[in-house]
Coordinates of N, CA and C in Angstrom, one line a residue:
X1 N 7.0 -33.2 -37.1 CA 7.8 -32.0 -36.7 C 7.2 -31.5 -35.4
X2 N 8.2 -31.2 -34.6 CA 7.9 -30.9 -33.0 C 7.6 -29.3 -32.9
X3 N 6.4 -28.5 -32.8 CA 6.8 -27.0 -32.3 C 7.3 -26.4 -31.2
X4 N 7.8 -25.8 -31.6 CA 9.0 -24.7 -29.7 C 7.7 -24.2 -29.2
X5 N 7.5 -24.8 -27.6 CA 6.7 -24.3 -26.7 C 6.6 -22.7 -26.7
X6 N 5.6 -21.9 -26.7 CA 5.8 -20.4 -26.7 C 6.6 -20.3 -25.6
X7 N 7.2 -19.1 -25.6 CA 8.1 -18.5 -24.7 C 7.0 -17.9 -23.6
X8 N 7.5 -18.5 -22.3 CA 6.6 -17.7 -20.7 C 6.7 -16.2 -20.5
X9 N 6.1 -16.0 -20.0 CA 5.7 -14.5 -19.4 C 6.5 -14.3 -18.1
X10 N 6.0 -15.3 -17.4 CA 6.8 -15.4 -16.4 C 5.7 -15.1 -15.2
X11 N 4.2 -15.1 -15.7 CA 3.3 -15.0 -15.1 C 1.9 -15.5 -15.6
X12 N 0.9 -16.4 -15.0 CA 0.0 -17.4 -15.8 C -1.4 -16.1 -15.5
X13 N -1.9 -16.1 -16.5 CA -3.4 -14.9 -16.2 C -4.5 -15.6 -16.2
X14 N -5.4 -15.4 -15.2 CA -6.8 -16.1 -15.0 C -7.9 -15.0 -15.3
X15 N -9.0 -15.4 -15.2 CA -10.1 -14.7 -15.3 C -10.5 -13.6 -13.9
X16 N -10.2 -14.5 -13.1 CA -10.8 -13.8 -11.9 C -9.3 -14.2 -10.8
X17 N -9.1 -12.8 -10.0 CA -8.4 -12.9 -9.5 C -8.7 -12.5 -7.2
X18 N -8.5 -12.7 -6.4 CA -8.8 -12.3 -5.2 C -7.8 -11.3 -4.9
X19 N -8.7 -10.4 -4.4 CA -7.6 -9.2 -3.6 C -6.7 -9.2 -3.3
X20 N -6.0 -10.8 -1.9 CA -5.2 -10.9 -1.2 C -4.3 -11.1 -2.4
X21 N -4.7 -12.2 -2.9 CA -3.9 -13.1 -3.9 C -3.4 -12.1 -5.0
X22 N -4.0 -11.2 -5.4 CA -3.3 -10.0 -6.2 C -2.1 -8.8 -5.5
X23 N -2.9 -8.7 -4.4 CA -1.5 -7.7 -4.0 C -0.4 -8.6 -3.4
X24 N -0.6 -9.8 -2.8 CA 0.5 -10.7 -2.7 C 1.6 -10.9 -3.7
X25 N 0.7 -11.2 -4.8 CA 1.8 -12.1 -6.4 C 2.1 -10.6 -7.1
X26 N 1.5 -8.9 -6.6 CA 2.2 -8.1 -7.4 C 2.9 -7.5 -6.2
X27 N 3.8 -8.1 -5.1 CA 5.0 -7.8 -4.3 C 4.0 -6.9 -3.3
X28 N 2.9 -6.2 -3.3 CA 2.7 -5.1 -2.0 C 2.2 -5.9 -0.7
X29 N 2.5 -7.3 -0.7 CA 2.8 -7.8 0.8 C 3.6 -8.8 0.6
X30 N 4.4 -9.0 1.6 CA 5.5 -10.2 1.6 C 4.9 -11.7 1.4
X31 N 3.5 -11.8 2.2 CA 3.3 -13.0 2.4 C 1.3 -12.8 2.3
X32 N 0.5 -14.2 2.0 CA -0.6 -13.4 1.4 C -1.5 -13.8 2.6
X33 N -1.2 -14.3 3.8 CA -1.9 -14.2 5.0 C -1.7 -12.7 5.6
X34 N -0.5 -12.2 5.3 CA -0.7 -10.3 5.8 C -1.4 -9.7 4.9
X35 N -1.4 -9.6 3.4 CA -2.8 -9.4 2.7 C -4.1 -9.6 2.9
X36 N -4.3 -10.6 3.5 CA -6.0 -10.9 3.8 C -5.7 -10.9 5.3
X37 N -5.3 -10.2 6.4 CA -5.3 -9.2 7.1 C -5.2 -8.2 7.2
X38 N -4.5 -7.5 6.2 CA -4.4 -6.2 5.9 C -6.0 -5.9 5.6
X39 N -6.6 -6.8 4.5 CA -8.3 -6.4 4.0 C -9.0 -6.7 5.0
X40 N -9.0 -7.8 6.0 CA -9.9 -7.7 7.4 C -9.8 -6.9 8.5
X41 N -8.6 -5.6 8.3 CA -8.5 -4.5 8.9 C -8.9 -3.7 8.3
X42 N -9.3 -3.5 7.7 CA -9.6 -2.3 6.6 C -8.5 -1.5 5.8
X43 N -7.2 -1.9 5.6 CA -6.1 -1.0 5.3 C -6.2 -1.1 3.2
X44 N -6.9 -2.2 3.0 CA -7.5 -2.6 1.3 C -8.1 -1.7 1.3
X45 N -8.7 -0.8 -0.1 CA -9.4 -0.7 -0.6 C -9.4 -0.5 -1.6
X46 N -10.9 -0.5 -3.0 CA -10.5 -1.3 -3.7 C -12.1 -0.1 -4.4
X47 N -11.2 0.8 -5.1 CA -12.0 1.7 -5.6 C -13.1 2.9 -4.5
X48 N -12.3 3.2 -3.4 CA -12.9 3.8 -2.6 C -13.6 2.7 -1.2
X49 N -13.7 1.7 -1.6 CA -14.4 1.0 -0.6 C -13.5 -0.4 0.0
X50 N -13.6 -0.1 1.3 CA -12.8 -1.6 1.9 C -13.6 -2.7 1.5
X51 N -12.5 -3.8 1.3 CA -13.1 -4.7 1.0 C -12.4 -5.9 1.9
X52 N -12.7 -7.4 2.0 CA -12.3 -8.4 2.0 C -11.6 -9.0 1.6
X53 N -11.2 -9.9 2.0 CA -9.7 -10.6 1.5 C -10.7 -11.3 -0.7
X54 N -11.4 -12.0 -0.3 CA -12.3 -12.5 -0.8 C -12.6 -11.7 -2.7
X55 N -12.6 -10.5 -1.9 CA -13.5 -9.7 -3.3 C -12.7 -10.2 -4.5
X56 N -13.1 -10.2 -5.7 CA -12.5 -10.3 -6.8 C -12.4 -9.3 -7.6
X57 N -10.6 -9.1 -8.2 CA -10.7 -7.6 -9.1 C -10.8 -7.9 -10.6
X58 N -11.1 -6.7 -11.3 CA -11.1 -6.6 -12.6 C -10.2 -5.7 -13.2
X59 N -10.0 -5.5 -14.4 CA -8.8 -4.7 -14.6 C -9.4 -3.1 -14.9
X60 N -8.6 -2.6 -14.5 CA -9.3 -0.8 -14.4 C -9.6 -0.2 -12.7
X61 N -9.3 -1.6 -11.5 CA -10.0 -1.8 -10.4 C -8.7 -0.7 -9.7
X62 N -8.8 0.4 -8.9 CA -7.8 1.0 -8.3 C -8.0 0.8 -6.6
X63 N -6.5 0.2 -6.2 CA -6.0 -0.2 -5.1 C -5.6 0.6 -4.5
X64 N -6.0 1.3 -2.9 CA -5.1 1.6 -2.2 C -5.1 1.1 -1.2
X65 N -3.5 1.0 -0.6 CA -3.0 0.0 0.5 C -2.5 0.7 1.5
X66 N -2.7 0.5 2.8 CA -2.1 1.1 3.5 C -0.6 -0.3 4.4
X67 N 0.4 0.2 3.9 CA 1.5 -0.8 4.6 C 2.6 0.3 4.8
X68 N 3.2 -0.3 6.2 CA 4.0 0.5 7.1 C 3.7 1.8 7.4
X69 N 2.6 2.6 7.4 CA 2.3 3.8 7.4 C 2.3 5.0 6.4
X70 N 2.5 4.3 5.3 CA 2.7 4.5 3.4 C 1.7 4.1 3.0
X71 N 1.0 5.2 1.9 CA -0.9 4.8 1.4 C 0.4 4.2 -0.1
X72 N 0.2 3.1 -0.4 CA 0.4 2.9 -1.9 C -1.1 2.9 -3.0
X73 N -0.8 3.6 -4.3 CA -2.0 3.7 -4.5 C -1.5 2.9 -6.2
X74 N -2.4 1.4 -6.8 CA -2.1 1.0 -7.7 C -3.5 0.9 -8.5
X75 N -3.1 0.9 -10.5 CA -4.5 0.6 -11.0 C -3.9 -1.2 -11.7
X76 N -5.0 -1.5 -11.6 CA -4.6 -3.0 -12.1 C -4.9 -3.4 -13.5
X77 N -4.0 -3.7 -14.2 CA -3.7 -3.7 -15.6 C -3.9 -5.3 -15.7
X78 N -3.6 -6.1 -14.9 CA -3.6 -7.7 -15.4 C -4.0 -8.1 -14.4
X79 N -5.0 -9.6 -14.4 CA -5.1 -10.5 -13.3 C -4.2 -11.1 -13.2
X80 N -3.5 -11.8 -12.4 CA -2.6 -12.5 -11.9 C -3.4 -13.4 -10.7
X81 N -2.5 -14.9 -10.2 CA -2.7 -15.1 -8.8 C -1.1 -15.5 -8.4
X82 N -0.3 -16.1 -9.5 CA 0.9 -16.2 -9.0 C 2.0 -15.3 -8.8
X83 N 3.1 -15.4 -7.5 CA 3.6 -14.6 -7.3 C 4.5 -14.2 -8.6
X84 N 5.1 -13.1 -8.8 CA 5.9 -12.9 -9.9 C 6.7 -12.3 -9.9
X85 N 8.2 -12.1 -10.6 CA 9.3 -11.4 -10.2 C 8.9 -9.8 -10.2
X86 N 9.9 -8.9 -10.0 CA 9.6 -7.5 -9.2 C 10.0 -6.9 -10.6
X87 N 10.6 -7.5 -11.7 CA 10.5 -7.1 -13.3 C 9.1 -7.2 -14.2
X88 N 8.8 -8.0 -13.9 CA 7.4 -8.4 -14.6 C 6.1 -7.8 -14.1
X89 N 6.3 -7.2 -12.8 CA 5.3 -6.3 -11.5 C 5.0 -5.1 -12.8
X90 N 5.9 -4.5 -13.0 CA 5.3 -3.1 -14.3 C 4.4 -3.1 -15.3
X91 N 4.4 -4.9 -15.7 CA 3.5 -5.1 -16.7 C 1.9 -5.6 -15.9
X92 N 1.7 -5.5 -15.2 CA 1.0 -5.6 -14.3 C -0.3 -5.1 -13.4
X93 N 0.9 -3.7 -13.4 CA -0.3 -3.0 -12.6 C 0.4 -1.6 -12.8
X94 N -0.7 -0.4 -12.6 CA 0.3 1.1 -12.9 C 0.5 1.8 -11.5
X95 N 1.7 2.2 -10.9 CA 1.7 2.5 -9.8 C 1.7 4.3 -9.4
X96 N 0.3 4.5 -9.4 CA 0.3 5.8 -8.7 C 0.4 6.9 -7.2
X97 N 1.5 5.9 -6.7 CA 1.6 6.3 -5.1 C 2.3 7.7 -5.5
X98 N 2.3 8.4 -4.3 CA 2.6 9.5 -4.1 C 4.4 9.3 -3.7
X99 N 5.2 10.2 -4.1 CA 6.4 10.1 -3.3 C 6.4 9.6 -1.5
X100 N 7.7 9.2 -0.8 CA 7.7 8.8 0.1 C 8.1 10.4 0.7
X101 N 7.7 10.4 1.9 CA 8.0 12.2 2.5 C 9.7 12.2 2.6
X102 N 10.1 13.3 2.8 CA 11.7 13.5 2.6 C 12.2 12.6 4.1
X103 N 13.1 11.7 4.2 CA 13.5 11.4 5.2 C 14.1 11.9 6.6
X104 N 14.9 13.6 5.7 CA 15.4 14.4 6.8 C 13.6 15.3 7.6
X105 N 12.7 15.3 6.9 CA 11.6 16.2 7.5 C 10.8 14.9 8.5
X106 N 11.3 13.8 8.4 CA 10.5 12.5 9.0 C 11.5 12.5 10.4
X107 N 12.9 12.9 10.3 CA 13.8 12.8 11.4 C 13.6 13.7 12.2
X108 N 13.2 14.7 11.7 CA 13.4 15.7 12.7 C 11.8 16.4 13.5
X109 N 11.0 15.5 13.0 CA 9.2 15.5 13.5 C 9.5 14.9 15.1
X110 N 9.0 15.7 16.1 CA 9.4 15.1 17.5 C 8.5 13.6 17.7
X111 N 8.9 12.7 18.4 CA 8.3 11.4 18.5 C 8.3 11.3 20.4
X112 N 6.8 11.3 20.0 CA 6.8 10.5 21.8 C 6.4 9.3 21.9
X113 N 6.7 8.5 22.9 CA 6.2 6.8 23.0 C 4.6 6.5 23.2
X114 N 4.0 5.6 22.5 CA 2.7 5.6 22.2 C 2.0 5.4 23.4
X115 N 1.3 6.2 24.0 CA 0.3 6.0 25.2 C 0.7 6.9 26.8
X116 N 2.0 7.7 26.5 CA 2.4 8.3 26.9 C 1.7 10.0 27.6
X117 N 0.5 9.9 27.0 CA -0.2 10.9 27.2 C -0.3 11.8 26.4
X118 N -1.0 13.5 26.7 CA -0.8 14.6 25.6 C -0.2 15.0 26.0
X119 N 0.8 16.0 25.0 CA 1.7 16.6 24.8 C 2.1 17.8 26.2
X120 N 2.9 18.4 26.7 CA 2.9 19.3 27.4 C 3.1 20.6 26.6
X121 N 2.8 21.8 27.4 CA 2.6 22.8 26.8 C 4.1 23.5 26.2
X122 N 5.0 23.1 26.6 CA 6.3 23.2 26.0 C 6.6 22.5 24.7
X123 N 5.9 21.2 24.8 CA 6.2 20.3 23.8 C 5.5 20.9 22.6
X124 N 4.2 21.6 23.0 CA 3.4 21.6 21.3 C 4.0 22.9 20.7
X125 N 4.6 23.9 21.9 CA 5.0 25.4 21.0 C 6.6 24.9 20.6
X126 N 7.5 23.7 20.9 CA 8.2 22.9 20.0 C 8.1 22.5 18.7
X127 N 6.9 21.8 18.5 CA 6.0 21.5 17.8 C 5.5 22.5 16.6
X128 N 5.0 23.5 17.0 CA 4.4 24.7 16.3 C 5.9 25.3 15.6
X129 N 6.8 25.1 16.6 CA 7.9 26.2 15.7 C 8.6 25.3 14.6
X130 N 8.8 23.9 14.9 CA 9.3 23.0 14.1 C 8.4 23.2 12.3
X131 N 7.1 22.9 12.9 CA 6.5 23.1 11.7 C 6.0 24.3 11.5
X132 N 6.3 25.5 11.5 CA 6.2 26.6 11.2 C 4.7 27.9 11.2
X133 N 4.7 27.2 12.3 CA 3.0 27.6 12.8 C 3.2 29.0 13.4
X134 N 2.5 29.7 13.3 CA 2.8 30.9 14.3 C 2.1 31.0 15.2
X135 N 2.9 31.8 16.0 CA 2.2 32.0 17.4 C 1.7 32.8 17.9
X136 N 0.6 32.7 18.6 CA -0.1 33.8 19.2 C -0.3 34.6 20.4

């Protein structure tokens, strides 16, 4: 008599897992050479402290990432190294990021082109009244 293979997870768990290779296979980078860039800039860290692409996590290990100018902040519930669908990501890891800021208060923040200089003295009492600073 033949037994039914157990039913997959949909994700294989190892003992030891690498930084890059974890936030890659739980979706927080597209691809896992911008992960182990993202940690040789420092935007990883991995319980308060930057780490390397290299480091190895444990479960309990809390992640924050900085991508696209958004801190995501996750605790890691499973090792993983393969990528896995964005259903199976919940069992995973627990995601304690902060909401994303309101889109209408992100439109209407004045934007100058980077390198452009400092602000003119018109610009910052713009500035001060947008965000509700008072003046002196």
């Amino acid at each position: 008599m033949v037994t039914p293979a157990p039913a997959s997870t949909g994700f294989s768990e190892t003992a030891q897992a690498r930084v890059d290779s974890w936030t890659w296979a739980v979706r927080l980078f597209k691809t896992r050479s911008a992960a182990a860039t993202a940690c040789r800039a420092g935007h990883v860290r991995v319980n308060g402290v930057p780490v390397k692409p290299a480091h190895t996590l444990k479960p309990g290990d809390e992640i924050r990432v900085r991508v696209n100018g958004l801190e995501r902040i996750v605790i890691v519930e499973r090792l993983i190294t393969k990528r896995v669908g964005a259903a199976v990501v919940s069992q995973v890891l627990i995601d304690k990021s902060p909401p994303p800021p309101d889109p209408g208060l992100v439109a209407a923040l004045p934007r100058r082109d980077r390198g452009s200089g400092r602000p003119t003295k018109r610009e910052r009492r713009e500035t001060d009244r947008l965000l509700g600073r008072a003046e002196d």
